[in-house]
Amino acid sequence: MNRQLLIETHPIKISATPLTENVGGVKKPLIVEGILATAEIKNGNGRYYSRDLWDREMKNYSKSIKQRRAMGELDHPESQVINLKNVSHIISDYWWDGDNVMGKIEILNTPSGQILEALIRNNVTVGVSSRGMGSLEQNGNVMEVQDDFELLCWDFVSTPSNPGSYMSVLREGKEHSAVNYSKVNNIIYEILCSKGSCPIF
């Protein structure tokens, strides 16, 4: 069987903990947490990941988490390589909750991270999507992800492959799920202009 790039966007709710106070003149990062993946179900792409498969991959991935190498990008590239210039966040912790893989994500102070943070703080709903390599085998009405699967990372995306697979931000117990795309261009424009590279629309 041929291994292929497998991209999955999971329906998740992310609880955002905005940490804006300065400590010694350094701004603390925005931290979000929520469901990264769910095992033992048929997902929106018709694929099935076993609990054993996710458990193995998360144990392997925990090495990257401990070494602060568990980075992801803003938007999915069609690549197995994590492009450092597009890195927006890093997974800082994970744990199991039933069949859900939960994760804590730190938004980095990089150009892509600044865009991501601005979107989240403005209640723009974005999704988290896994990227990995593996092969598939038809088993009844599902495509079963095989044992050769290798998790690469999780990326933040604007348009998930699965309908409804968006991230919701929870603040102070109130859910903000409205998507305000009218703010997106202004936010990106302001960030890029502050870096001295105003785009022409």
mmCIF file of C-alpha atoms in Angstrom, residues 12 39 79 88 92 97 107 148 173 177:
data_model
loop_
_atom_site.group_PDB
_atom_site.id
_atom_site.type_symbol
_atom_site.label_atom_id
_atom_site.label_comp_id
_atom_site.label_asym_id
_atom_site.label_seq_id
_atom_site.Cartn_x
_atom_site.Cartn_y
_atom_site.Cartn_z
ATOM 1 C CA ILE A 12 -13.195 20.598 18.687
ATOM 2 C CA ALA A 39 -10.103 7.557 18.362
ATOM 3 C CA SER A 79 4.233 18.727 2.544
ATOM 4 C CA SER A 88 2.444 29.696 14.447
ATOM 5 C CA SER A 92 3.046 22.087 25.058
ATOM 6 C CA ASP A 97 -10.012 12.162 28.099
ATOM 7 C CA ILE A 107 0.526 30.523 20.274
ATOM 8 C CA ASP A 148 2.314 2.566 9.177
ATOM 9 C CA GLY A 173 -17.763 30.807 30.500
ATOM 10 C CA SER A 177 -18.849 30.968 17.914
#
